[in-house]
C-alpha positions as a Python dict, from the first residue, in 0.01 Angstrom:
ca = {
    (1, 'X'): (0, 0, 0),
    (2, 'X'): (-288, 259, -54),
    (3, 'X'): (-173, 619, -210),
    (4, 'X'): (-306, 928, -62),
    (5, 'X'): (-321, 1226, -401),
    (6, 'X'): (-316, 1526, -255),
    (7, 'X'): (-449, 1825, -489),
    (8, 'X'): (-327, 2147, -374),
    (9, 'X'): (-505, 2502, -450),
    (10, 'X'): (-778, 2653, -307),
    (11, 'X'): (-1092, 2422, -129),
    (12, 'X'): (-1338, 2532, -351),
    (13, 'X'): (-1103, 2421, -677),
    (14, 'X'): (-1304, 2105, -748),
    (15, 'X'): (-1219, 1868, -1019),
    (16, 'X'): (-1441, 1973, -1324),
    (17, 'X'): (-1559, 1671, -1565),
    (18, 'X'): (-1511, 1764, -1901),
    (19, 'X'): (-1811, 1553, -2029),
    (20, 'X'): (-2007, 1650, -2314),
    (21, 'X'): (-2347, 1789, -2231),
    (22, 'X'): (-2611, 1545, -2245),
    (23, 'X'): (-2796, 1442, -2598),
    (24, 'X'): (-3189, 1433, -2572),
    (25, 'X'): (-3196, 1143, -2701),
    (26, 'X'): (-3009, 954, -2515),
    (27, 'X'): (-3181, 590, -2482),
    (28, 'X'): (-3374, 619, -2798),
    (29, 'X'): (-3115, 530, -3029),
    (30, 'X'): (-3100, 167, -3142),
    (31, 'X'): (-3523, 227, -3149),
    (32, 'X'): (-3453, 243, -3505),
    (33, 'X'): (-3310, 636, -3434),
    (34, 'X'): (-2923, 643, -3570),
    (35, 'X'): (-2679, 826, -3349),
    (36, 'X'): (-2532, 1123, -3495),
    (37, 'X'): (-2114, 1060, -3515),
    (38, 'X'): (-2068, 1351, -3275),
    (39, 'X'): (-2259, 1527, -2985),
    (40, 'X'): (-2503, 1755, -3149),
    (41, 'X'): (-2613, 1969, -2867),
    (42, 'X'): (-2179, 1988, -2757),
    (43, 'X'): (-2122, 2118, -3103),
    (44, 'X'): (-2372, 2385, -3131),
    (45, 'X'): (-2288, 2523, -2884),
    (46, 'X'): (-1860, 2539, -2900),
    (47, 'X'): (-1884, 2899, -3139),
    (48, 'X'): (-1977, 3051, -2821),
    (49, 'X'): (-1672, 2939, -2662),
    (50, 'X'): (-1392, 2959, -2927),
    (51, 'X'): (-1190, 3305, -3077),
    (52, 'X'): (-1170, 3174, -3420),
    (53, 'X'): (-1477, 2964, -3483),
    (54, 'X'): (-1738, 3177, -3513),
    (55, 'X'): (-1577, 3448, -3746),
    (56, 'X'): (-1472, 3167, -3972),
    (57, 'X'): (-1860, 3066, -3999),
    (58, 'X'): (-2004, 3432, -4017),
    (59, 'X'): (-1735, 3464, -4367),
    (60, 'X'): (-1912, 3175, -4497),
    (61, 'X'): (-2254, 3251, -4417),
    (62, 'X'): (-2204, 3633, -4540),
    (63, 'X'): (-1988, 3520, -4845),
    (64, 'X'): (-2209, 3262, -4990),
    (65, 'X'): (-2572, 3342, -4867),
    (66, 'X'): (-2573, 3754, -4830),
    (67, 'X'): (-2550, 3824, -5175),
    (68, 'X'): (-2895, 3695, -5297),
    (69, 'X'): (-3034, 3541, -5616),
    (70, 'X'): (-3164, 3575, -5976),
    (71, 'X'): (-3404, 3363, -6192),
    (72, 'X'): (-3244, 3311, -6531),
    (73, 'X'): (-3401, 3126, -6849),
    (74, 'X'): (-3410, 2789, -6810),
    (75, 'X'): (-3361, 2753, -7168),
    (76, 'X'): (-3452, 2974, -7459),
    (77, 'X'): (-3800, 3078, -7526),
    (78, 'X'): (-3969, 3414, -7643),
    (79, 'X'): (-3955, 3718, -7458),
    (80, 'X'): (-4348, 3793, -7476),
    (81, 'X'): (-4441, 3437, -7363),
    (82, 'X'): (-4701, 3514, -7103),
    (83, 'X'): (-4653, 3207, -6938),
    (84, 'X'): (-4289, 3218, -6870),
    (85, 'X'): (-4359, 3561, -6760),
    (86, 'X'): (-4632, 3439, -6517),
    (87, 'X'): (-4429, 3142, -6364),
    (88, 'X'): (-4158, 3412, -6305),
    (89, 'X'): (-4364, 3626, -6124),
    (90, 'X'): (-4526, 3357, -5912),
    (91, 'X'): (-4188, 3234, -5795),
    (92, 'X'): (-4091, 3602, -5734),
    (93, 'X'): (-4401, 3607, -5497),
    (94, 'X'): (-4332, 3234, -5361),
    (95, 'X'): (-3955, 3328, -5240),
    (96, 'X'): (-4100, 3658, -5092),
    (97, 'X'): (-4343, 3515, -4905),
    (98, 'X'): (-4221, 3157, -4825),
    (99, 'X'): (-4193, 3205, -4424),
    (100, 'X'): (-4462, 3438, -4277),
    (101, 'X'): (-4187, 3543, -4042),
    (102, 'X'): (-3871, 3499, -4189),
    (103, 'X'): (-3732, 3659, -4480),
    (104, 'X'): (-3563, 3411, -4803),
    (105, 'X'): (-3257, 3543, -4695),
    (106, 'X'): (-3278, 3438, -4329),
    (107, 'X'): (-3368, 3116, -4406),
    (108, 'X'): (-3064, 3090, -4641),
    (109, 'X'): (-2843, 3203, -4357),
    (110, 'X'): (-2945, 2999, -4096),
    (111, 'X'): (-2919, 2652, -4322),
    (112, 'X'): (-2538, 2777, -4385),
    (113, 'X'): (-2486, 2846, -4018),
    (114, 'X'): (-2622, 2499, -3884),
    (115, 'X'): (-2437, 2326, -4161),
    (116, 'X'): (-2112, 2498, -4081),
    (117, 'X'): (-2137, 2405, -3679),
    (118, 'X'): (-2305, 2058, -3722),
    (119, 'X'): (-2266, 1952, -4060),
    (120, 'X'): (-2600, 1910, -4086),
    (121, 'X'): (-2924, 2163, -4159),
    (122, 'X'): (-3325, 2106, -4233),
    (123, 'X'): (-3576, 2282, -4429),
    (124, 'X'): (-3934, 2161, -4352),
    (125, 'X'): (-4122, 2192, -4638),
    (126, 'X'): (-4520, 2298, -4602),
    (127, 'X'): (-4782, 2223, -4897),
    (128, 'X'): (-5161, 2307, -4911),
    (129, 'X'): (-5461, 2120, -4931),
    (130, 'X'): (-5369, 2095, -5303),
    (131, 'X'): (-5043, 1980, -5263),
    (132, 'X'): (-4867, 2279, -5380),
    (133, 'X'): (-4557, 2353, -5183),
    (134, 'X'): (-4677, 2718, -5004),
    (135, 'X'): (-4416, 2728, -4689),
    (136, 'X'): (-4035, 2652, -4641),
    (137, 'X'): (-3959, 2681, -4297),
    (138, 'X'): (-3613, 2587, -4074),
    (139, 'X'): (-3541, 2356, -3837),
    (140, 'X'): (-3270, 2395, -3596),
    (141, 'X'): (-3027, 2091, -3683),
    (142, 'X'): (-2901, 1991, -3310),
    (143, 'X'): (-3233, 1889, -3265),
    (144, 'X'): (-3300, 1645, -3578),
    (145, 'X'): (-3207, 1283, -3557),
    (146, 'X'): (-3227, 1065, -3881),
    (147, 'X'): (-3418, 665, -3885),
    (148, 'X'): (-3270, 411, -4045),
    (149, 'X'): (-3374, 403, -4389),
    (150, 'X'): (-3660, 156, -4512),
    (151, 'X'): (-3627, -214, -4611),
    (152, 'X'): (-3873, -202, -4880),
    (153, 'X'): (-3855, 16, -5184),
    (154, 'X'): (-4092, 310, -5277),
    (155, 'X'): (-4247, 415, -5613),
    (156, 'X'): (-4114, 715, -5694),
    (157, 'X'): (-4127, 1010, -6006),
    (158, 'X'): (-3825, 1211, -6091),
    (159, 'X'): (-3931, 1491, -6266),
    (160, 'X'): (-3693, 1598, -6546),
    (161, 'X'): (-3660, 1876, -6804),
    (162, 'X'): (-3686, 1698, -7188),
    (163, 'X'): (-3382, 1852, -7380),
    (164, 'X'): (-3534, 1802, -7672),
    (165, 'X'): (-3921, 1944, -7585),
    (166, 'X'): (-3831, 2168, -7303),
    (167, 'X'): (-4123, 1983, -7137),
    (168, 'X'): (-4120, 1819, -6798),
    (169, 'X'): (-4069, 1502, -6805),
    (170, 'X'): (-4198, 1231, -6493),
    (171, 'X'): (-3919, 929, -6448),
    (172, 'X'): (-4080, 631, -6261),
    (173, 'X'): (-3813, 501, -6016),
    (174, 'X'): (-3796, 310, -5666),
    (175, 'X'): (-3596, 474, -5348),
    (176, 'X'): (-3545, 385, -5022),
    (177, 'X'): (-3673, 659, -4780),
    (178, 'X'): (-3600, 741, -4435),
    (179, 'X'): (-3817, 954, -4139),
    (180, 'X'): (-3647, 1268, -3926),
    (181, 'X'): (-3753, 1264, -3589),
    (182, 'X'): (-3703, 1630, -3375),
    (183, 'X'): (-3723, 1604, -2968),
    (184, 'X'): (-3776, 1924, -2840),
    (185, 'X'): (-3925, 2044, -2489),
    (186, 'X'): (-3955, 1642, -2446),
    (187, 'X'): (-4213, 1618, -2759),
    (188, 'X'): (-4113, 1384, -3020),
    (189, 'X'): (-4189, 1455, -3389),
    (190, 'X'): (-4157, 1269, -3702),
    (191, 'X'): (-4118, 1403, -4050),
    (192, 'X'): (-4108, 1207, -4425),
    (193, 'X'): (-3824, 1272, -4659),
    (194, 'X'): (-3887, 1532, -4935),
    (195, 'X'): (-4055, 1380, -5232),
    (196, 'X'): (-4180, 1070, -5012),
    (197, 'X'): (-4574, 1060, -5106),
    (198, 'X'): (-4670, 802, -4812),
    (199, 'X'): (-4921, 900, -4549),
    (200, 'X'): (-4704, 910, -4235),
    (201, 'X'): (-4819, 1000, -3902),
    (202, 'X'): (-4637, 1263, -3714),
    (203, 'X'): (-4632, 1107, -3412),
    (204, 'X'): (-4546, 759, -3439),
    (205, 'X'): (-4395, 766, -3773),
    (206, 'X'): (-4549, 462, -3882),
    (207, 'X'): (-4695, 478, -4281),
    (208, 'X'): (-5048, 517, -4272),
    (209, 'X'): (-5322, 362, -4554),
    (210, 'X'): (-5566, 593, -4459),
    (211, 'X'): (-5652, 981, -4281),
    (212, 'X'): (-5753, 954, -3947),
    (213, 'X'): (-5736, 1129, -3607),
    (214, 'X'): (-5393, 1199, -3673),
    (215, 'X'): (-5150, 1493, -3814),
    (216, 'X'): (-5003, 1422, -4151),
    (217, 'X'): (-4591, 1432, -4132),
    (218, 'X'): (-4452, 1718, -4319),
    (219, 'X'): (-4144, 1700, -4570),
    (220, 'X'): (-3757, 1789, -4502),
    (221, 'X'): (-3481, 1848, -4710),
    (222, 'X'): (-3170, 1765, -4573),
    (223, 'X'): (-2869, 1954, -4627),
    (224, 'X'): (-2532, 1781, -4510),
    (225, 'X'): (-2147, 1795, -4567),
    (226, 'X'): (-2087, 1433, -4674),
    (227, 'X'): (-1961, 1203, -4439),
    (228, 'X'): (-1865, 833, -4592),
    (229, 'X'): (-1918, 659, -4267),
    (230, 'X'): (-2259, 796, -4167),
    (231, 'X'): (-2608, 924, -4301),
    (232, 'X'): (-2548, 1257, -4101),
    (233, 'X'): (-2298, 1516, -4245),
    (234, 'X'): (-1976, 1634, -3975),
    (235, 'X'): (-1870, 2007, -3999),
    (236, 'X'): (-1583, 2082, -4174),
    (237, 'X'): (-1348, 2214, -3860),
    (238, 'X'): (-1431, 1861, -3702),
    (239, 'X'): (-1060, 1731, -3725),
    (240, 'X'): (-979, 2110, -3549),
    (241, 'X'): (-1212, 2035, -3258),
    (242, 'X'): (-912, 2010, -3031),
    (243, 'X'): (-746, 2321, -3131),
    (244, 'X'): (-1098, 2491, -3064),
    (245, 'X'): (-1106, 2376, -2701),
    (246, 'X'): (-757, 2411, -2671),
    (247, 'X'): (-770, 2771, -2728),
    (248, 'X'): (-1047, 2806, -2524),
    (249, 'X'): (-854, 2655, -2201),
    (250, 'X'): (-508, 2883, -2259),
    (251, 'X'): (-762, 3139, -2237),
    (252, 'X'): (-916, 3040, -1935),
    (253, 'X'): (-589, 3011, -1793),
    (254, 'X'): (-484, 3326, -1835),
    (255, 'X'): (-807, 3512, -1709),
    (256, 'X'): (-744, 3293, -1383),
    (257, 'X'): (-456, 3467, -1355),
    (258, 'X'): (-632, 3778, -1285),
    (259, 'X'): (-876, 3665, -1054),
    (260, 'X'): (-616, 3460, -855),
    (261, 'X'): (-342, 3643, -878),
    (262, 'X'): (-127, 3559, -567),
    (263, 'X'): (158, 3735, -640),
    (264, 'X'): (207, 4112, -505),
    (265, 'X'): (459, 4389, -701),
    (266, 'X'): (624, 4417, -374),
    (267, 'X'): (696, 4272, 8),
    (268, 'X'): (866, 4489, 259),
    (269, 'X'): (1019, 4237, 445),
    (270, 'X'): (1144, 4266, 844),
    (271, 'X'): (1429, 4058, 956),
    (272, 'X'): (1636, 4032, 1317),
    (273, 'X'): (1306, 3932, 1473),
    (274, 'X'): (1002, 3722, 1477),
    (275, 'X'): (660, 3692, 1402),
    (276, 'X'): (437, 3651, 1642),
    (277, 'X'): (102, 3442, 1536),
    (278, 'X'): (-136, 3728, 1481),
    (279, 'X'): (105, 3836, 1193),
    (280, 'X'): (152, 3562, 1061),
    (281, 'X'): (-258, 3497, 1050),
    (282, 'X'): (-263, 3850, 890),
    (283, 'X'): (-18, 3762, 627),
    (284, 'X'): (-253, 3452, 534),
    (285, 'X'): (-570, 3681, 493),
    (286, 'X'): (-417, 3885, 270),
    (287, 'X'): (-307, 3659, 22),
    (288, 'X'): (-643, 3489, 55),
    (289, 'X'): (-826, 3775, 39),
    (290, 'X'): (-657, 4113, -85),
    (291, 'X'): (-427, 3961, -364),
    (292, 'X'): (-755, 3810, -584),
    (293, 'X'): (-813, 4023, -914),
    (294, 'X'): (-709, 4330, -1053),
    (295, 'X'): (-733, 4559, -809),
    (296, 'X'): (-458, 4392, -647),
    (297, 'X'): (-227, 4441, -898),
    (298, 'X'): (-56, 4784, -690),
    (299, 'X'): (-144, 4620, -377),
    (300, 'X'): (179, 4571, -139),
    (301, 'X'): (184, 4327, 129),
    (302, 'X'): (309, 4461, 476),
    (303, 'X'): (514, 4273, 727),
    (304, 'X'): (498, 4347, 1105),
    (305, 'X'): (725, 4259, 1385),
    (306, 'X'): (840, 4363, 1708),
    (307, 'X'): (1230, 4318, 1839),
    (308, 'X'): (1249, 3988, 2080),
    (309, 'X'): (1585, 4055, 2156),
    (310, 'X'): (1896, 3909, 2012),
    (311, 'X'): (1848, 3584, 1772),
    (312, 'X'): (2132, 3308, 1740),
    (313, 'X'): (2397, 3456, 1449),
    (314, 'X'): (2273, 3822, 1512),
    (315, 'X'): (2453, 4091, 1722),
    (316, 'X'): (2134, 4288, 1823),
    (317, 'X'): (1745, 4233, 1815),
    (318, 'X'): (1720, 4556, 1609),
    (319, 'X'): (1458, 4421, 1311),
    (320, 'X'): (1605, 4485, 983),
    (321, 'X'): (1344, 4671, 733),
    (322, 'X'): (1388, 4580, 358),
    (323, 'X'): (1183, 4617, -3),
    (324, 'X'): (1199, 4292, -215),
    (325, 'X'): (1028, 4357, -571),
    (326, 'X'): (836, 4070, -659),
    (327, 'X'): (778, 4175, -1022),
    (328, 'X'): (998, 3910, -1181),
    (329, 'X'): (793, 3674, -1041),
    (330, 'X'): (450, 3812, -1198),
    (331, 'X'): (319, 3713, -1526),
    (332, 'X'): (402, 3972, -1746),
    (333, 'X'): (234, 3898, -2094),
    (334, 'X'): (-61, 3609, -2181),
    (335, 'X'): (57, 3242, -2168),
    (336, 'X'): (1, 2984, -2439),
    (337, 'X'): (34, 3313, -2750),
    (338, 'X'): (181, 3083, -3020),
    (339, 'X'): (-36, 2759, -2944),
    (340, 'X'): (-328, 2985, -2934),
    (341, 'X'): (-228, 3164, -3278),
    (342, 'X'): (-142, 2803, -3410),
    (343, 'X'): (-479, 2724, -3315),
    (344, 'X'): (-654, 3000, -3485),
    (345, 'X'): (-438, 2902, -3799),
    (346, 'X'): (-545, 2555, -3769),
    (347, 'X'): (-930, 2629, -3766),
    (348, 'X'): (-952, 2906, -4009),
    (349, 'X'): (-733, 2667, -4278),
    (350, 'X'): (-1029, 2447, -4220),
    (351, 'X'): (-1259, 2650, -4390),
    (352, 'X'): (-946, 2785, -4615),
    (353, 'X'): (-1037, 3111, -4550),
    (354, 'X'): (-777, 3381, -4681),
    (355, 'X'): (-666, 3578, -4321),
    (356, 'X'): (-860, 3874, -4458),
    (357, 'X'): (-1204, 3733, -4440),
    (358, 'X'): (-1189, 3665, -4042),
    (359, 'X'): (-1072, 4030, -3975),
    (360, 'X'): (-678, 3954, -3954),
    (361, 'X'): (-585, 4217, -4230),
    (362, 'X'): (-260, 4421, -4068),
    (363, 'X'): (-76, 4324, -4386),
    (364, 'X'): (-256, 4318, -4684),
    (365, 'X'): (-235, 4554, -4956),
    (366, 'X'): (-500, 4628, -5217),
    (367, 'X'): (-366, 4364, -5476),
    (368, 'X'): (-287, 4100, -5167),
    (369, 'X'): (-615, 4161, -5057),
    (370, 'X'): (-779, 4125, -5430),
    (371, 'X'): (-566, 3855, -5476),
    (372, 'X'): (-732, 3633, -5157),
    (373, 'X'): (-1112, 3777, -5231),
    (374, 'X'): (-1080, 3579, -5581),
    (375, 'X'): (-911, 3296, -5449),
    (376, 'X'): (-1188, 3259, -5215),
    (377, 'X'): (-1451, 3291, -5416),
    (378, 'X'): (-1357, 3087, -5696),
    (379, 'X'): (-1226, 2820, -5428),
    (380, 'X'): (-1464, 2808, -5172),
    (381, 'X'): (-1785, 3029, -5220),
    (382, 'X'): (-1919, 2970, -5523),
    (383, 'X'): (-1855, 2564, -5506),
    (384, 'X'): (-2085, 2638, -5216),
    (385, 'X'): (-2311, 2823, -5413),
    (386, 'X'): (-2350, 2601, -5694),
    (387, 'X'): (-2444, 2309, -5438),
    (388, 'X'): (-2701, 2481, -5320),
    (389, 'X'): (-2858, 2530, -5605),
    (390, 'X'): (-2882, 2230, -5698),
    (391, 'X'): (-3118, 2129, -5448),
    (392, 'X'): (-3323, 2418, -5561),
    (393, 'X'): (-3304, 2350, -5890),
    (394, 'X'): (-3318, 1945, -5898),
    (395, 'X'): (-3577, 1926, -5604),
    (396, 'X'): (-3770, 2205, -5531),
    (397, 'X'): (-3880, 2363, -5834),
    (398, 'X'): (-3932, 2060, -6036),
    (399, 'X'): (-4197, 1981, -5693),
    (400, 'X'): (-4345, 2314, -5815),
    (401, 'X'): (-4372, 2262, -6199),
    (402, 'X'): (-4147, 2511, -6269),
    (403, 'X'): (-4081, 2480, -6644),
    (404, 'X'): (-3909, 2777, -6782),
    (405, 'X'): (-3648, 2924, -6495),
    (406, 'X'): (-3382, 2809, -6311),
    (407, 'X'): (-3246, 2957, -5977),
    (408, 'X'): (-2859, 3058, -5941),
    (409, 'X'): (-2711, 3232, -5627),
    (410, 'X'): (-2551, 3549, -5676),
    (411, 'X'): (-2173, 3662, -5623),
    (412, 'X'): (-2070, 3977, -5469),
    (413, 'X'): (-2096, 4254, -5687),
    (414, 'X'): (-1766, 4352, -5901),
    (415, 'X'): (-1706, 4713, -5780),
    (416, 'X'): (-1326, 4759, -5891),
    (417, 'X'): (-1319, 4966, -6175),
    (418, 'X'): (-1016, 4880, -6324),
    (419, 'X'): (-1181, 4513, -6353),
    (420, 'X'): (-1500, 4635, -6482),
    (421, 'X'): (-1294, 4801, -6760),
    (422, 'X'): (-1111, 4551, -6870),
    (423, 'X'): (-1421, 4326, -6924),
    (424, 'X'): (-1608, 4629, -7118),
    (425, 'X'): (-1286, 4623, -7346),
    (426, 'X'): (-1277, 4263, -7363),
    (427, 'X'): (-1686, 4264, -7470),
    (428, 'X'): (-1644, 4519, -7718),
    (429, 'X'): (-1326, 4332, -7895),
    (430, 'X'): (-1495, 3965, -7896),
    (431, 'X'): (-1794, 4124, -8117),
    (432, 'X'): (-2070, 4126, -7803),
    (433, 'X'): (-2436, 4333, -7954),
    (434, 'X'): (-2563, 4579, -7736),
    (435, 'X'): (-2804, 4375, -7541),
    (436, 'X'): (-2586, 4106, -7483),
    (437, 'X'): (-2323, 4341, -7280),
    (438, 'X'): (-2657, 4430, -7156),
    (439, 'X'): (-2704, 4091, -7017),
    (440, 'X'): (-2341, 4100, -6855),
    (441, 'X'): (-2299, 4384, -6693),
    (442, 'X'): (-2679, 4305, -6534),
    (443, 'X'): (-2475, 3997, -6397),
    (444, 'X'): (-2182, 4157, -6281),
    (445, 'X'): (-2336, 4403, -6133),
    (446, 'X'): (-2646, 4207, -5972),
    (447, 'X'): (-2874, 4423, -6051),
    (448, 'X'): (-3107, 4435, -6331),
    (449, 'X'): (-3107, 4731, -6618),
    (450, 'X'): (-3409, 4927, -6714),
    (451, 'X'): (-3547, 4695, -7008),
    (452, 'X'): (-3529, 4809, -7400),
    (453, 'X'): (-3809, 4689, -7618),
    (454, 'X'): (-3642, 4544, -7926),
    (455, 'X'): (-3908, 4647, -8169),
    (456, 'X'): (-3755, 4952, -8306),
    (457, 'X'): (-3493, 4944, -8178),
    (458, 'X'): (-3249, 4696, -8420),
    (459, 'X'): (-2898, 4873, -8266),
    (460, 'X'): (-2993, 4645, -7947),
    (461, 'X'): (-2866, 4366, -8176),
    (462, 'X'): (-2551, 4517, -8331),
    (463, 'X'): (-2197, 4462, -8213),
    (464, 'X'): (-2069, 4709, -7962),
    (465, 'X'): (-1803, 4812, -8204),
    (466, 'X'): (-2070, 4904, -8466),
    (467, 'X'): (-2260, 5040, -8217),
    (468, 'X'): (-2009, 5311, -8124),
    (469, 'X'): (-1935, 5363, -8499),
    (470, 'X'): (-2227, 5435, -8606),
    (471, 'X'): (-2326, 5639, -8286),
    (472, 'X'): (-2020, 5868, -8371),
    (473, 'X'): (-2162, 5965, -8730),
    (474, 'X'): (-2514, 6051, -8626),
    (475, 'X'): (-2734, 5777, -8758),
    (476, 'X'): (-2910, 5694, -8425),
    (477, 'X'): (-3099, 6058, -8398),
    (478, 'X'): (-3397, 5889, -8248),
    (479, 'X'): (-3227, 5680, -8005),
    (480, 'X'): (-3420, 5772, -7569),
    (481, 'X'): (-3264, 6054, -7392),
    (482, 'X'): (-2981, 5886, -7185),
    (483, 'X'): (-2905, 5554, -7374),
    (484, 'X'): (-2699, 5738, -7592),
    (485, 'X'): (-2320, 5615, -7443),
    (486, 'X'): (-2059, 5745, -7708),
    (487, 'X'): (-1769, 5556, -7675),
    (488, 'X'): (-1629, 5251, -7373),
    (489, 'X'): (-1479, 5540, -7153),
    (490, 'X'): (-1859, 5713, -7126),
    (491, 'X'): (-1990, 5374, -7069),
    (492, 'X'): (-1755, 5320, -6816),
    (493, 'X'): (-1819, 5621, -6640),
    (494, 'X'): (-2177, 5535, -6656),
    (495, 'X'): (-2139, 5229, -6459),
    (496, 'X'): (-1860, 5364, -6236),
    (497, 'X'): (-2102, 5640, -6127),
}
């Protein structure tokens, strides 16, 4: 026997599919294209629609990106050494210059944000007719796919600082490479892996012995939270992705309710009679019509009649008039508040972001609030940070023949006083010269200090103890207007001002 479901609610309350949006390319994978794990173009695009998601990856983005960087010494070497100071000052001018519309910083940002949503992010990297690396530029990651890599081995030089010359040294090796391939606006575009030396043609992808009527692939460098199962990287909130589109349904449910509301404060009802049809028709328009959003929220629905004599179990055909509050009956807070709050729980503990960082701060104190800002960072960001550098360090500037500096992301600037005076105490106990607290509070304070020739000026080299000893009795007459700092407390002040 057949069953007849019968869906009740309004007419134009059509099933909706929940099926993920469509991937561009779809059919091209097995074509020696590998299929991402998950739905690119679904995941970018689930921030927009969650309450917890996107604050969890602006903390991230601001908290590991938005502070910057600093070139620091590689290893030892001279002060005056022209070169070192040259290389510095081209890689100054590379990292200002590296995107003719993009800032360093933006480009930073955006490879956090794509690798927090999809796990995976791209920087295409652009060389010269010489071969020198001249442009980094990003590449949204919803739109990369990843080939299978090769079955034959590459030559290959890993370029490596000597420990024991400070030279760099070239590695002969053999990898396996792989292509990128980026669909967009139905073009199809093929890239080589960073460090891959081949001849590869941008639009078939195929290596190439020779130039000809054909544009060269560029490089990528591919950034990705490992995955064990798969050559693409899955975002970190992946094994929340239920709570982030179950949050976003209780919502939806509960701003339904005030564009369908159906239920009205009040009725004044009329008994000891009937309705006639027009009333009734009247009644059914209003709910349909007049009960729908906000507005009808002080709306009360009226009920007409006219006496048609005496009804069976009455004594008269008088109609009986009467108010019945319909209040208990409305909705009187948001459903779904604890799975939603669960929800948010569950996603932000995915990132292990301290409550603080995503704006819920209604009971933190100053030392609470301390407490989860070093947690964090010593947890989460700066793990982060050193990553990252890595691929600056191991890849990109060894591409460049950078010899004498290395690249380190910055924290966020130490601006609690009673921290910054321990450390000063701590420095001048543990026998620190003058240009070594120098150095630190530089660090600490991410910005650089007004450089001190050191001809002349020997107290640069003395213990901070000595320093202040000395500086008490009078024997540094000659020392520049305004270096003169007589005691921790003045140097404090200093730096607190």
């Amino acid at each position: 026997m057949s069953r007849t479901f019968l869906i009740k609610g309004k007419q134009n309350d059509l099933p909706v599919s929940q099926k993920m949006p469509s991937d561009p390319f779809e059919g091209l994978y097995g074509d020696g294209i590998i299929e991402p794990p998950y739905n690119l173009d679904w995941l970018v695009r689930l921030p927009e629609h969650s309450n917890m998601l996107g604050q969890c990856i602006e903390a991230m983005e601001t908290n590991i990106d938005g502070f910057g960087f600093t070139l620091e010494p590689a290893f030892e070497f001279d002060e005056k050494n022209k070169e070192a100071e040259s290389e510095r000052k081209t890689l100054e001018h590379f990292f200002e210059f590296c995107n003719p519309e993009l800032p360093y910083s933006q480009l930073r940002r955006r490879v956090r944000r794509d690798l927090e949503v999809l796990g995976n992010a791209y920087w295409e990297v652009i060389r010269d007719g010489k071969g020198d690396i001249v442009w980094l530029e990003h590449i949204e990651g919803h739109t990369m796919r990843l080939t299978a890599l090769d079955t034959e081995y590459t030559p290959v030089d890993y370029i490596i600082r000597d420990d024991a010359s400070n030279e760099l040294q070239h590695y002969p090796s053999r990898k396996k490479f792989r292509r990128f391939v980026q669909i967009r606006d139905g073009l199809k575009v093929y890239f080589k892996e960073f460090g891959d030396t081949r001849l590869i043609n941008s639009q078939t992808g195929r290596v190439e012995e020779n130039e000809g009527d054909f544009t060269p692939a560029t490089e990528i460098i591919h950034f990705k939270l490992y995955c064990p199962y798969s050559p693409y990287g899955v975002p970190r909130w992946i094994g929340n992705w239920l709570a982030v589109t179950g949050s976003r349904q209780a919502e939806e449910v509960n701003w339904e309710y005030f564009e369908n509301n159906t239920i009205p404060p009040m009725a004044l009802l009329v008994t000891g009679t009937q309705l006639d049809d027009k009333v009734v028709e009247r009644i059914e328009d209003f709910i349909n019509d007049e009960m729908k959003g906000r507005k009808s929220f002080n709306k009360m629905l009226i009920i007409e009649a006219t006496s048609q004599g005496s009804l069976p179990g009455t004594n008269s055909g008088t109609p009986i008039v009467r108010f019945q509050h319909l209040s208990d009956a409305q909705q009187k807070d948001s459903l779904f508040d604890n799975y939603d709050r669960t929800n948010r729980e569950k996603i932000r503990s995915s990132f292990r972001l301290p409550p603080i960082f995503v704006g819920l701060t209604s009971d933190y104190t100053r030392a609470t609030a301390r407490e989860s800002r070093e947690v964090a960072e010593e947890q989460v960001f700066q793990p982060e940070r050193v990553d990252h550098d890595f691929v600056i360090n191991r890849l990109l500037f060894p591409a460049m023949g950078v010899k004498y500096w290395k690249y380190k992301s910055l924290p966020p600037k130490v601006n609690d006083f009673d921290i910054m005076s321990g450390v000063l105490n701590t420095f001048s106990n543990c026998g620190l010269t003058v240009k070594e607290l120098r150095d630190e509070i530089s660090r600490l304070l991410n910005h650089p200090l007004t450089p001190i020739e050191e001809e002349n000026n020997e107290w640069l080299n003395l213990p901070l103890s000595v320093y202040f000893a000395k500086l008490s009795k009078g024997e540094f007459d000659k020392l520049p207007e305004g270096l003169i700092l007589k005691s921790i407390s003045q140097l404090e002040e200093k730096l607190n001002d």
